[in-house]
Coordinates of C-alpha atoms in Angstrom, one line a residue:
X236 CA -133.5 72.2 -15.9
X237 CA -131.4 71.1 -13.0
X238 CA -128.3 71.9 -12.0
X239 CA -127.4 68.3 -12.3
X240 CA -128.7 67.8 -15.5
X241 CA -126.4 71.7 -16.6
X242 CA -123.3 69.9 -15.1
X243 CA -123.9 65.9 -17.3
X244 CA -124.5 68.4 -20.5
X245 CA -121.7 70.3 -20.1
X246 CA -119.1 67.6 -19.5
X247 CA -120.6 65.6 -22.3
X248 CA -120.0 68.7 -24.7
X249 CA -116.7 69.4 -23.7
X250 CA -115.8 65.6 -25.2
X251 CA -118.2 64.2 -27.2
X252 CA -118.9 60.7 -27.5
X253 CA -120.8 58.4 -29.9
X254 CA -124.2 57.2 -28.7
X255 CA -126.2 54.7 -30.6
X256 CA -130.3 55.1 -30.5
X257 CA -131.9 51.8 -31.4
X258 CA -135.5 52.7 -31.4
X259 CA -135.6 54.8 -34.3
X260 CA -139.6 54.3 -35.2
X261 CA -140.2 55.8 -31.7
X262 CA -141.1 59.9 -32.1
X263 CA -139.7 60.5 -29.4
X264 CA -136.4 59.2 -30.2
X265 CA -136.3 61.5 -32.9
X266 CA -137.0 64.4 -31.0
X267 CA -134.7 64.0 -28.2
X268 CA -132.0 63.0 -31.3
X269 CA -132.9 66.8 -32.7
X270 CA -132.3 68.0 -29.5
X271 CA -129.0 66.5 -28.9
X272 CA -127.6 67.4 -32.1
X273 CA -128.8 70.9 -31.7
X274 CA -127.2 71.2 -28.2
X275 CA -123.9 69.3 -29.4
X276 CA -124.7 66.7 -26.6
X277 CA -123.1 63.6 -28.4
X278 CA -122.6 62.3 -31.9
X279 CA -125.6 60.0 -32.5
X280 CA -126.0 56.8 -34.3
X281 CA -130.4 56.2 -34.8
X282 CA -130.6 52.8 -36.4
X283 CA -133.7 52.3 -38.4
X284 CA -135.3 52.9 -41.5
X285 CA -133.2 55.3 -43.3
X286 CA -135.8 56.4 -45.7
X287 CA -138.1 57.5 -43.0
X288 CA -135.7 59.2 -40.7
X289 CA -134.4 62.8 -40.9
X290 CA -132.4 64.2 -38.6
X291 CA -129.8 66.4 -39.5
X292 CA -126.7 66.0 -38.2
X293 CA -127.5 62.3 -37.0
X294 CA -126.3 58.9 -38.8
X295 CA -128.9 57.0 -39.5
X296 CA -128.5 53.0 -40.1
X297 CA -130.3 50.2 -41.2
X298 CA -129.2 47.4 -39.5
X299 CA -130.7 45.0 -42.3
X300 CA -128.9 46.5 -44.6
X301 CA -125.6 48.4 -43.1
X302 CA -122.0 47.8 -44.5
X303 CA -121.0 46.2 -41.5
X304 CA -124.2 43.7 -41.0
X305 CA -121.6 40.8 -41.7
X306 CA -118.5 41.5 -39.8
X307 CA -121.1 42.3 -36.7
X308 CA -122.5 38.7 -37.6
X309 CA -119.6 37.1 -37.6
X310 CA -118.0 39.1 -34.3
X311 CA -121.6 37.7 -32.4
X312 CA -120.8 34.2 -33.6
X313 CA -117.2 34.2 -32.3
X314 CA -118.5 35.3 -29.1
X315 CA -121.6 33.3 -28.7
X316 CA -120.8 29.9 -30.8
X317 CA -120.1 28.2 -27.4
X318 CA -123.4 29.0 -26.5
X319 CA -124.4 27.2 -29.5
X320 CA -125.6 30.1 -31.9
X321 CA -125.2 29.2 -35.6
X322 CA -123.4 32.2 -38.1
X323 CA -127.0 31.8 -39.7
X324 CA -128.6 32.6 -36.3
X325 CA -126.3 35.2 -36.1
X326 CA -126.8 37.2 -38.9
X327 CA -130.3 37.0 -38.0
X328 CA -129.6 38.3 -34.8
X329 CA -127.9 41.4 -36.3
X330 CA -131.1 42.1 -38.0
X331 CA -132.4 43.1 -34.3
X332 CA -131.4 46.9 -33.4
X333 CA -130.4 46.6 -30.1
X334 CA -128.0 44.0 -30.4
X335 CA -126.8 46.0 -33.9
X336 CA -126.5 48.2 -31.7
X337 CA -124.9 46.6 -29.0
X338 CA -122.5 45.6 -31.4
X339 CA -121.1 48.8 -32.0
X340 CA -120.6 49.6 -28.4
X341 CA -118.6 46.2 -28.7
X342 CA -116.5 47.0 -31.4
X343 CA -115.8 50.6 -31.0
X344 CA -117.8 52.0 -33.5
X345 CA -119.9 53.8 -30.8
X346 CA -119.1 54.3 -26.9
X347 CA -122.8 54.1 -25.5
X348 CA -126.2 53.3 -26.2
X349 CA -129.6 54.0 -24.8
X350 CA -132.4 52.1 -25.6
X351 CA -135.9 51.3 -23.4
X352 CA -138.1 53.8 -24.6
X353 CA -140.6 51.2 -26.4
X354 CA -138.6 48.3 -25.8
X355 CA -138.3 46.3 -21.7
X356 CA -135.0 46.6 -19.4
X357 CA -134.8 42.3 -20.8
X358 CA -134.6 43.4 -24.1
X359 CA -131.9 45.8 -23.6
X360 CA -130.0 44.3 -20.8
X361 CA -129.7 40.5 -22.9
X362 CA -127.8 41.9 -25.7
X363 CA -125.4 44.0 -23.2
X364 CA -124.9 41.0 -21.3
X365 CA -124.3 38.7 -23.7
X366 CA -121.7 40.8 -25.9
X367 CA -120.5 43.7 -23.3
X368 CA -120.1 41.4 -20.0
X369 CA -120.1 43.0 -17.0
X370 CA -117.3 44.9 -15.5
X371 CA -114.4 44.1 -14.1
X372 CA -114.7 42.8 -10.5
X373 CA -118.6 43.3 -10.7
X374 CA -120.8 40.9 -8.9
X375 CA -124.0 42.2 -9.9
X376 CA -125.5 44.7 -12.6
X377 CA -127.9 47.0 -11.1
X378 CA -129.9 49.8 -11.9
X379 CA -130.4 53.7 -10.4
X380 CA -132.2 56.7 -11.2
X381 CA -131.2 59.9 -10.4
X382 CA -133.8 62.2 -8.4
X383 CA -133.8 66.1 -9.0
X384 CA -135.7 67.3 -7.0
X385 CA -136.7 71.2 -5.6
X386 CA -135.8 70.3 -1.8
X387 CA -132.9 70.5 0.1
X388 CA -132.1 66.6 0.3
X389 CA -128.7 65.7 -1.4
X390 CA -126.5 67.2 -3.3
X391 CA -128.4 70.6 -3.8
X392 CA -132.1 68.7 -4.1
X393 CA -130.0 65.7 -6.2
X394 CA -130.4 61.8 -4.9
X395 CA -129.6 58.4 -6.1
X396 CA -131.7 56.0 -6.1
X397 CA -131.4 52.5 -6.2
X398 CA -132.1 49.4 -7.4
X399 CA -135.5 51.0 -9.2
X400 CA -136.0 49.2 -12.3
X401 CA -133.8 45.7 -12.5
X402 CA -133.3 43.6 -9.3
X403 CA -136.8 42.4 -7.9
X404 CA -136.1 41.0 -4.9
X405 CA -132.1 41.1 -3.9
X406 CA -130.9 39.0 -1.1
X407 CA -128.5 40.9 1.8
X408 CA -125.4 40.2 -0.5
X409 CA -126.7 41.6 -3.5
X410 CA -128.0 44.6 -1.6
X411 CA -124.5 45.4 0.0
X412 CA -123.2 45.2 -4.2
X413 CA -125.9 47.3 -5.2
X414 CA -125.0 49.9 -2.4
X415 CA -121.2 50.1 -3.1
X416 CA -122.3 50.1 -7.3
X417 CA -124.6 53.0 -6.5
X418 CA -121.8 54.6 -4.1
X419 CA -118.5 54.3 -6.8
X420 CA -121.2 55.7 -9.5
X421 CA -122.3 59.0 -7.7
X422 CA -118.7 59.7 -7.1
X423 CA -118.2 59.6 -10.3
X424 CA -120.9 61.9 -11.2
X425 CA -121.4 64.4 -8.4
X426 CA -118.6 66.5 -6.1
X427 CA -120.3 65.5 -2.6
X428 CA -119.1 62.4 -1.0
X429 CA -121.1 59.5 -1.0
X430 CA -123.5 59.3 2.0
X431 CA -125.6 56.1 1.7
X432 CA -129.0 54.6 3.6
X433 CA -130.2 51.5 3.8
X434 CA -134.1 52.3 3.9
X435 CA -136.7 49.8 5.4
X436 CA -139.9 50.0 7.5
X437 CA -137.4 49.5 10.7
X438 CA -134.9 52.6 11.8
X439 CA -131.6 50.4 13.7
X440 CA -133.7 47.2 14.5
X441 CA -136.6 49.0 15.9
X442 CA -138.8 46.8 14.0
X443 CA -138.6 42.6 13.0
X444 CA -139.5 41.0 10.1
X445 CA -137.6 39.4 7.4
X446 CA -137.3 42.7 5.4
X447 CA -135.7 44.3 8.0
X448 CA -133.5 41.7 9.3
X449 CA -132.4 41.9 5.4
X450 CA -131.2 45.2 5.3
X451 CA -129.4 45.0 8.6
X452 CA -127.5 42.3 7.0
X453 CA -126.8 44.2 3.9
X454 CA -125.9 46.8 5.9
X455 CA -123.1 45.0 8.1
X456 CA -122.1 43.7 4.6
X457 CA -121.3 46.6 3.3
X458 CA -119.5 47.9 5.5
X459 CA -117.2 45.4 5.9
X460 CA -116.8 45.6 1.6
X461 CA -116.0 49.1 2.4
X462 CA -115.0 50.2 5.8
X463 CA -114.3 53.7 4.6
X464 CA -117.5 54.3 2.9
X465 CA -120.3 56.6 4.7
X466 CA -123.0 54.0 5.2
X467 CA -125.6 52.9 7.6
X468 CA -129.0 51.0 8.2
X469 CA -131.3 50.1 8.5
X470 CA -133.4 53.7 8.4
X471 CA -136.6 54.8 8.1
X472 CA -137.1 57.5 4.8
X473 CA -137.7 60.7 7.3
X474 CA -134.5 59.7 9.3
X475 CA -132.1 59.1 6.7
X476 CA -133.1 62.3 5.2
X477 CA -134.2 64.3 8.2
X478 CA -131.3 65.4 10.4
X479 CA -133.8 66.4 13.2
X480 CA -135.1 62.5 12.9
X481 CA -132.2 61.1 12.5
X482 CA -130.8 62.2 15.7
X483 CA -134.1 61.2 17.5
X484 CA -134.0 57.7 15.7
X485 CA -130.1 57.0 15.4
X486 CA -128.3 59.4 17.6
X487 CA -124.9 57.6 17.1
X488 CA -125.4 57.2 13.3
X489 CA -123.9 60.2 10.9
X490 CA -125.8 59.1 8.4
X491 CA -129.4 60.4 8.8
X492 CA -129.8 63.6 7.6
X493 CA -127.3 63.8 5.2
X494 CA -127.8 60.5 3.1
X495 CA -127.4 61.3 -1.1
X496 CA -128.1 57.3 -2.0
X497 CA -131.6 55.7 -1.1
X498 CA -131.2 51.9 -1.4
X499 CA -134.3 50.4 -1.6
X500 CA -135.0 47.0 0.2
X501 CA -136.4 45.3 -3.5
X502 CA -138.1 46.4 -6.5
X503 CA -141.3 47.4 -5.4
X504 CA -140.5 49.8 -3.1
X505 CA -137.6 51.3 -5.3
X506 CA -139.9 52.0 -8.5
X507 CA -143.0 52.9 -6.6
X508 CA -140.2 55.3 -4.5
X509 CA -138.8 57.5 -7.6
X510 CA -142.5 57.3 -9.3
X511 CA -144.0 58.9 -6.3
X512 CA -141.4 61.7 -6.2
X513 CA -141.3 62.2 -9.9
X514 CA -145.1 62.4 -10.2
X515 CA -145.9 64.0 -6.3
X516 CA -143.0 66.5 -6.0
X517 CA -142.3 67.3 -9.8
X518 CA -138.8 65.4 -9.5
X519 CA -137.1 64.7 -13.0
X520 CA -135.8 61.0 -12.8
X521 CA -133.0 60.0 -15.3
X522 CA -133.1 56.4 -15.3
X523 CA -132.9 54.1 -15.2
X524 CA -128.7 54.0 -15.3
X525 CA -127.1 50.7 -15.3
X526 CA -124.3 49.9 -13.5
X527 CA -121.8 46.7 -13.9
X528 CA -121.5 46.7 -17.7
X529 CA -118.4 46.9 -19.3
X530 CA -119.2 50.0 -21.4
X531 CA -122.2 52.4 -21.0
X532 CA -125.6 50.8 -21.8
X533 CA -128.7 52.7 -20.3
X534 CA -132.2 51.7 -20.0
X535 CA -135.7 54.7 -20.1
X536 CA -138.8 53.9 -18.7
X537 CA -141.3 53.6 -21.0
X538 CA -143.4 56.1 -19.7
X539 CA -139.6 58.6 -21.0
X540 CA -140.4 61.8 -22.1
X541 CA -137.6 62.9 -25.1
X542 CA -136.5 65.6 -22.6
X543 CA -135.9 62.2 -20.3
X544 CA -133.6 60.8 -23.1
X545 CA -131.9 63.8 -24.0
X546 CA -130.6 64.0 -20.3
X547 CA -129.7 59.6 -20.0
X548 CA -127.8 60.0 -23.2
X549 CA -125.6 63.1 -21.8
X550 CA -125.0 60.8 -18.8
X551 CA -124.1 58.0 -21.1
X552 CA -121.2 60.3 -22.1
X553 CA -120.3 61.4 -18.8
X554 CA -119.9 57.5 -18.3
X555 CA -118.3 56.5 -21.4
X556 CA -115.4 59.1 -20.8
X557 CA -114.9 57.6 -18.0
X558 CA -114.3 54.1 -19.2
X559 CA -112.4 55.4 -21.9

């Protein structure tokens, strides 16, 4: 287990949080849950069918049949009725897990779920949008994964990653938002300062093309956003990671060679990025974390193991004490 993964368990003991668990028919679900429970991780919610699921230690809910079916109903109506969702709609909309689920978050019943494991980013993102919102002062919701990795690279072989699982093709604006996002959240998570690259094909304009010329402009976005932040592009992988590179490449950059954040220029390259290192070096990948909701709601790939759940719920709680 990583360092990383020690310190998010730790922190998420020492004030546990409520996390909801929406897929409850998925095994995996129910092993990561006994895992949780056993390591005092978080106080977990699984919604699902209570007759089938055992796990001590856990509450287990039926949304079809919970206590609090109706006053979720009737909460989702009040929220969505200029939208033009009928009460009827929305009690049938409660039947759904995730936005059950989603409704706790809402409502205080529970500070954070994680769902994705047999469900896509749409389905969990929708409901968190629709009843959560996004943040205060957010532009854009966007998505990470955080890299452990056995190499030197970041904080003790730990990197962000970003956007790998949500944005599929983000214009220069929305990369600069993603890069300040990803910035603000490994602060919030890790002790080294934020040190952020802008990765394409082209290391400071040494290369055209419309990719490029994109991250150049997210780049002088950014750091007019934030002028204090530590932040450059656009680099090449080896020199924003590779010191020796990076003065070869960018000599008047500080940057290369000691960049923690990877922003990736769109989707592609972002999840074909973390699934190389995860499957090539051995990396575990927590992920993907959103960012830009108003309270903690994390996707898993679907290819999650339970281990991969156990460690985005202990980040969940990491978050949701911090919005507390």
């Amino acid at each position: 287990m990583s360092d990383f993964l020690t310190k998010m368990k730790a922190a998420a003991k020492a004030d546990k949080k409520t996390i909801v668990l929406p897929e409850g028919e998925d095994p995996r679900t129910i092993e990561a849950a006994e895992k949780i429970v056993a390591q005092g991780i978080a106080n977990l919610v699984i919604l699902g069918d209570t007759s089938t699921i055992k796990v001590e230690g856990a509450t287990v809910i039926d949304p079809k049949t919970a206590e609090k079916h109706e006053e979720y109903a009737q909460a989702f109506y009040e929220l969505r009725k200029k939208k033009g969702v009928t009460l009827e709609q929305a009690r049938e909309q409660m039947d759904d897990a995730t936005y059950f689920g989603t409704m706790m978050v809402k409502l205080g019943d529970a500070d954070g779920l994680v769902s994705g494991a047999c469900h896509s980013t749409a389905n969990t993102l929708r409901p968190a949008l629709q009843i959560l919102k996004t943040a205060p002062g957010t532009k854009l919701v966007s998505s990470f994964f955080i890299m452990c990795t056995p190499t030197k690279y970041g904080e003790g072989g730990t990197v962000l990653f970003a956007d790998c699982g949500l944005n599929i093709a983000p214009d220069a604006d929305q990369l600069s938002e993603i890069a300040i996002s990803s910035a603000a959240t490994w602060k919030s998570l890790m002790s080294d300062e934020p040190v952020v690259a802008m990765l394409s094909y082209s290391t400071m304009g040494s290369a055209g093309g419309d990719t490029a010329e994109k991250v150049q402009e997210a780049t002088r976005l950014a750091k007019e956003k934030a002028p204090d932040l530590a932040l450059d592009g656009d680099l090449q992988l080896d020199a924003a990671l590779e010191a020796s590179v990076g003065l070869l490449k960018a000599p008047d950059s500080k940057v290369p060679g000691n960049a923690n954040i990877l922003v990736f220029p769109d989707l592609a390259a972002g999840n074909i990025g973390y699934k190389l290192v995860q499957r090539f070096a051995g990396a575990e990948a927590y992920g993907p974390v959103l960012q830009g909701i108003a309270k903690p709601v994390n996707d898993l790939s679907r290819g999650c193991s339970a281990d991969d759940i156990v460690g985005v719920v202990a980040i969940t709680c990491v978050q949701a004490q911090q919005m507390a």
